[in-house]
Tab-separated table of C-alpha atoms in Angstrom:
chain	number	residue	atom	x	y	z
A	30	MET	CA	82.304	-8.910	32.947
A	31	SER	CA	84.169	-8.783	29.652
A	32	CYS	CA	83.120	-11.151	26.883
A	33	GLU	CA	84.440	-11.650	23.372
A	34	GLN	CA	80.876	-11.871	22.078
A	35	GLN	CA	77.608	-10.188	22.932
A	36	THR	CA	75.468	-12.423	25.105
A	37	PRO	CA	71.965	-12.991	23.710
A	38	THR	CA	69.276	-11.824	26.097
A	39	THR	CA	67.705	-15.290	26.000
A	40	HIS	CA	70.809	-16.837	27.554
A	41	ALA	CA	72.094	-16.649	31.110
A	42	ARG	CA	75.730	-15.813	31.795
A	43	GLY	CA	77.818	-18.617	33.204
A	44	ILE	CA	81.401	-19.602	33.954
A	45	ASP	CA	83.192	-22.842	34.733
A	46	VAL	CA	86.149	-22.960	37.083
A	47	SER	CA	88.677	-25.222	38.758
A	48	ARG	CA	91.717	-24.881	40.988
A	49	TRP	CA	93.490	-23.033	38.186
A	50	GLN	CA	91.433	-19.914	38.943
A	51	GLY	CA	92.720	-19.863	42.520
A	52	GLU	CA	90.682	-18.233	45.269
A	53	ILE	CA	87.523	-16.680	43.836
A	54	ASP	CA	85.552	-13.789	45.295
A	55	TRP	CA	82.066	-15.109	44.581
A	56	ARG	CA	80.352	-11.965	45.831
A	57	ARG	CA	82.087	-9.946	43.136
A	58	VAL	CA	81.394	-12.621	40.530
A	59	ALA	CA	77.676	-12.495	41.302
A	60	SER	CA	77.717	-8.691	41.240
A	61	ALA	CA	79.307	-8.836	37.770
A	62	GLY	CA	76.150	-10.406	36.362
A	63	VAL	CA	77.168	-14.054	36.340
A	64	THR	CA	74.173	-16.195	37.314
A	65	HIS	CA	75.456	-19.748	36.709
A	66	ALA	CA	78.722	-21.477	37.588
A	67	ILE	CA	80.005	-25.021	37.195
A	68	VAL	CA	83.013	-26.093	39.241
A	69	LYS	CA	85.380	-29.008	38.796
A	70	MET	CA	84.717	-31.558	41.508
A	71	THR	CA	86.468	-34.832	40.728
A	72	GLU	CA	88.611	-36.692	38.225
A	73	GLY	CA	88.912	-40.416	37.761
A	74	GLY	CA	88.516	-42.648	40.783
A	75	THR	CA	90.468	-40.764	43.448
A	76	TYR	CA	91.123	-37.095	42.642
A	77	THR	CA	89.177	-34.176	44.108
A	78	ASP	CA	89.834	-30.606	43.000
A	79	PRO	CA	91.317	-28.837	46.055
A	80	ARG	CA	89.149	-25.747	45.459
A	81	PHE	CA	85.906	-27.678	45.016
A	82	ALA	CA	84.418	-27.353	48.494
A	83	ALA	CA	85.183	-23.635	48.773
A	84	ASN	CA	83.988	-22.883	45.254
A	85	PHE	CA	80.732	-24.798	45.541
A	86	ALA	CA	79.917	-23.267	48.915
A	87	GLY	CA	80.755	-19.803	47.585
A	88	MET	CA	78.481	-20.195	44.574
A	89	LEU	CA	75.579	-21.270	46.742
A	90	ALA	CA	76.163	-18.554	49.329
A	91	HIS	CA	75.890	-15.846	46.683
A	92	GLY	CA	72.847	-17.177	44.885
A	93	LEU	CA	74.374	-18.597	41.726
A	94	THR	CA	72.773	-21.551	39.985
A	95	ALA	CA	75.407	-24.159	40.700
A	96	GLY	CA	76.810	-27.206	38.990
A	97	VAL	CA	79.735	-29.592	39.265
A	98	TYR	CA	81.722	-31.536	36.720
A	99	HIS	CA	83.697	-34.759	36.801
A	100	TYR	CA	86.692	-35.231	34.511
A	101	PHE	CA	86.181	-38.605	32.847
A	102	ARG	CA	88.987	-41.159	32.668
A	103	ALA	CA	88.385	-44.017	30.239
A	104	LEU	CA	91.182	-46.377	31.309
A	105	SER	CA	92.931	-45.364	34.530
A	106	SER	CA	89.779	-45.737	36.662
A	107	THR	CA	86.757	-47.973	36.198
A	108	PRO	CA	83.295	-46.434	35.911
A	109	GLY	CA	82.483	-47.962	39.289
A	110	GLU	CA	85.493	-46.313	40.919
A	111	GLN	CA	84.569	-42.991	39.364
A	112	LEU	CA	80.984	-43.359	40.565
A	113	ALA	CA	82.212	-43.918	44.123
A	114	ASN	CA	84.415	-40.828	43.968
A	115	ILE	CA	81.579	-38.698	42.599
A	116	ARG	CA	79.037	-39.940	45.152
A	117	GLN	CA	81.341	-39.305	48.076
A	118	ARG	CA	81.980	-35.690	47.098
A	119	LEU	CA	78.342	-34.996	46.277
A	120	CYS	CA	77.353	-36.279	49.711
A	121	GLU	CA	79.914	-34.010	51.369
A	122	ALA	CA	78.675	-30.961	49.474
A	123	ASN	CA	75.225	-29.426	49.592
A	124	PHE	CA	74.358	-30.917	46.191
A	125	GLU	CA	70.672	-31.284	45.379
A	126	VAL	CA	69.564	-33.694	42.663
A	127	GLY	CA	67.179	-31.967	40.287
A	128	LYS	CA	68.431	-28.518	41.232
A	129	HIS	CA	72.155	-28.580	40.556
A	130	ILE	CA	73.945	-29.666	37.377
A	131	LEU	CA	76.181	-32.743	37.281
A	132	ALA	CA	78.324	-32.960	34.145
A	133	ILE	CA	80.874	-35.415	32.757
A	134	ASP	CA	83.849	-33.727	31.106
A	135	VAL	CA	84.894	-35.792	28.062
A	136	GLU	CA	88.298	-34.768	26.705
A	137	THR	CA	91.369	-36.372	25.170
A	138	SER	CA	93.942	-35.174	27.695
A	139	ARG	CA	94.859	-38.107	29.966
A	140	ASN	CA	92.746	-40.319	27.709
A	141	GLU	CA	95.250	-40.386	24.839
A	142	THR	CA	95.707	-44.169	24.839
A	143	ALA	CA	92.003	-45.011	24.944
A	144	SER	CA	90.410	-46.109	21.688
A	145	PRO	CA	87.095	-44.583	20.564
A	146	ASP	CA	85.364	-47.836	21.523
A	147	GLN	CA	86.921	-47.789	24.983
A	148	MET	CA	85.899	-44.164	25.433
A	149	ALA	CA	82.307	-44.898	24.451
A	150	ASP	CA	82.041	-48.089	26.517
A	151	ALA	CA	83.353	-46.562	29.736
A	152	LEU	CA	81.384	-43.355	29.255
A	153	HIS	CA	78.144	-45.212	28.646
A	154	GLU	CA	78.667	-47.303	31.776
A	155	LEU	CA	79.377	-44.218	33.878
A	156	VAL	CA	76.343	-42.378	32.479
A	157	THR	CA	74.167	-45.380	33.303
A	158	LEU	CA	75.533	-45.657	36.840
A	159	LEU	CA	75.013	-41.968	37.531
A	160	SER	CA	71.516	-41.993	36.085
A	161	THR	CA	70.368	-45.004	38.088
A	162	GLN	CA	72.294	-44.539	41.338
A	163	VAL	CA	72.706	-40.779	41.757
A	164	LEU	CA	70.331	-38.752	39.586
A	165	ASP	CA	67.056	-40.608	40.167
A	166	GLY	CA	66.678	-41.510	36.509
A	167	ALA	CA	67.837	-38.200	35.048
A	168	HIS	CA	71.018	-38.013	32.991
A	169	PRO	CA	74.269	-36.154	33.579
A	170	TYR	CA	75.313	-33.423	31.183
A	171	ILE	CA	78.081	-34.291	28.737
A	172	TYR	CA	80.776	-31.676	28.138
A	173	THR	CA	82.736	-32.126	24.927
A	174	SER	CA	83.842	-30.411	21.735
A	175	PRO	CA	82.540	-31.255	18.252
A	176	SER	CA	85.905	-32.660	17.134
A	177	ILE	CA	86.574	-34.758	20.224
A	178	TRP	CA	83.093	-36.245	20.121
A	179	ALA	CA	83.322	-37.046	16.408
A	180	ASP	CA	86.862	-38.415	16.365
A	181	ARG	CA	87.599	-39.829	19.818
A	182	VAL	CA	84.305	-41.363	20.956
A	183	ALA	CA	82.517	-44.212	19.149
A	184	TRP	CA	79.268	-42.366	19.747
A	185	ARG	CA	77.168	-44.484	17.384
A	186	LYS	CA	77.452	-47.482	19.748
A	187	TYR	CA	75.061	-45.991	22.305
A	188	ASP	CA	72.341	-43.390	22.547
A	189	PHE	CA	73.862	-40.521	24.496
A	190	SER	CA	71.187	-38.062	23.369
A	191	PRO	CA	69.281	-38.112	26.712
A	192	CYS	CA	72.329	-36.423	28.275
A	193	PRO	CA	72.015	-32.629	28.056
A	194	LEU	CA	74.795	-31.236	25.879
A	195	TRP	CA	77.408	-28.824	27.195
A	196	ILE	CA	79.364	-27.978	24.066
A	197	ALA	CA	82.793	-26.353	23.895
A	198	ASN	CA	83.004	-24.349	20.674
A	199	TRP	CA	85.108	-21.240	21.147
A	200	ASP	CA	84.755	-18.046	19.134
A	201	ALA	CA	81.986	-19.419	16.907
A	202	LYS	CA	78.871	-17.471	15.978
A	203	GLN	CA	76.842	-20.570	16.777
A	204	PRO	CA	78.109	-23.872	18.186
A	205	THR	CA	78.219	-27.058	16.155
A	206	VAL	CA	75.832	-29.602	17.677
A	207	PRO	CA	77.102	-33.186	17.202
A	208	GLU	CA	74.899	-35.650	15.346
A	209	THR	CA	74.231	-37.555	18.576
A	210	TRP	CA	71.916	-34.709	19.558
A	211	SER	CA	71.023	-33.002	16.277
A	212	SER	CA	69.669	-36.232	14.772
A	213	HIS	CA	67.169	-36.355	17.655
A	214	GLY	CA	66.133	-32.741	17.171
A	215	LYS	CA	68.085	-31.634	20.233
A	216	SER	CA	70.436	-28.715	20.703
A	217	TRP	CA	72.840	-27.539	23.376
A	218	HIS	CA	71.956	-26.611	26.955
A	219	CYS	CA	75.280	-24.968	27.824
A	220	TRP	CA	77.767	-23.438	25.397
A	221	GLN	CA	81.333	-22.762	26.475
A	222	HIS	CA	82.062	-20.005	23.974
A	223	SER	CA	85.407	-18.712	25.260
A	224	SER	CA	88.387	-19.734	27.378
A	225	LYS	CA	89.669	-16.175	27.703
A	226	GLY	CA	87.004	-14.415	29.725
A	227	GLN	CA	87.669	-11.763	32.340
A	228	VAL	CA	85.277	-11.633	35.290
A	229	ASP	CA	85.472	-9.400	38.338
A	230	GLY	CA	86.434	-11.505	41.352
A	231	ILE	CA	88.609	-13.916	39.367
A	232	GLN	CA	92.293	-13.389	38.651
A	233	GLY	CA	93.292	-14.310	35.116
A	234	ALA	CA	91.297	-15.930	32.347
A	235	VAL	CA	88.173	-17.997	32.915
A	236	ASP	CA	85.896	-20.084	30.701
A	237	LEU	CA	82.680	-18.328	29.685
A	238	ASP	CA	79.416	-20.149	29.102
A	239	TRP	CA	75.976	-19.285	27.842
A	240	ILE	CA	73.158	-21.192	29.484
A	241	LYS	CA	69.779	-21.587	27.824
A	242	ARG	CA	67.086	-20.320	30.142
């Protein structure tokens, strides 16, 4: 595995993938020292990543600590529709609450017309639905970048700090933790530190993550 930075020994090596990585040889990925992987599962109220089932099964078969992420849509699908899509795919996969990660991917792409208030309102409703109806009271991870969270989400409206933070902060010595979490004395759980990783078993670039043990 080739990384732009040296991985601290206190952190586990992880990647996150989607259909853009094509067919992945998970045996080789595991042999390369990757111990955690998060795969795109769903987006909005209807879309499922076409590589999800194969990727999730491959991760589990080769002993990786597995997770899934849902790409959040603030306007084109209601939180209830997104919940239904997520639940259906989780039921079809061998997903175990309390063992596997479920994350919400909060980005601006395909959310360009949503206001910060609309982003926060829909995200809070989806977090609440997932916590109460899927995760047995636990909270989904939130994936975001410092700038998107600060500028595109009205984060002061709600307390999102119970959601473990998966921060995207590429090529930084240390990631910037948004005030939502830092003001509560919390830090990141996952750090996506590069989008240009090279990992045996994957053709082309892949996102690299450090996971706190």
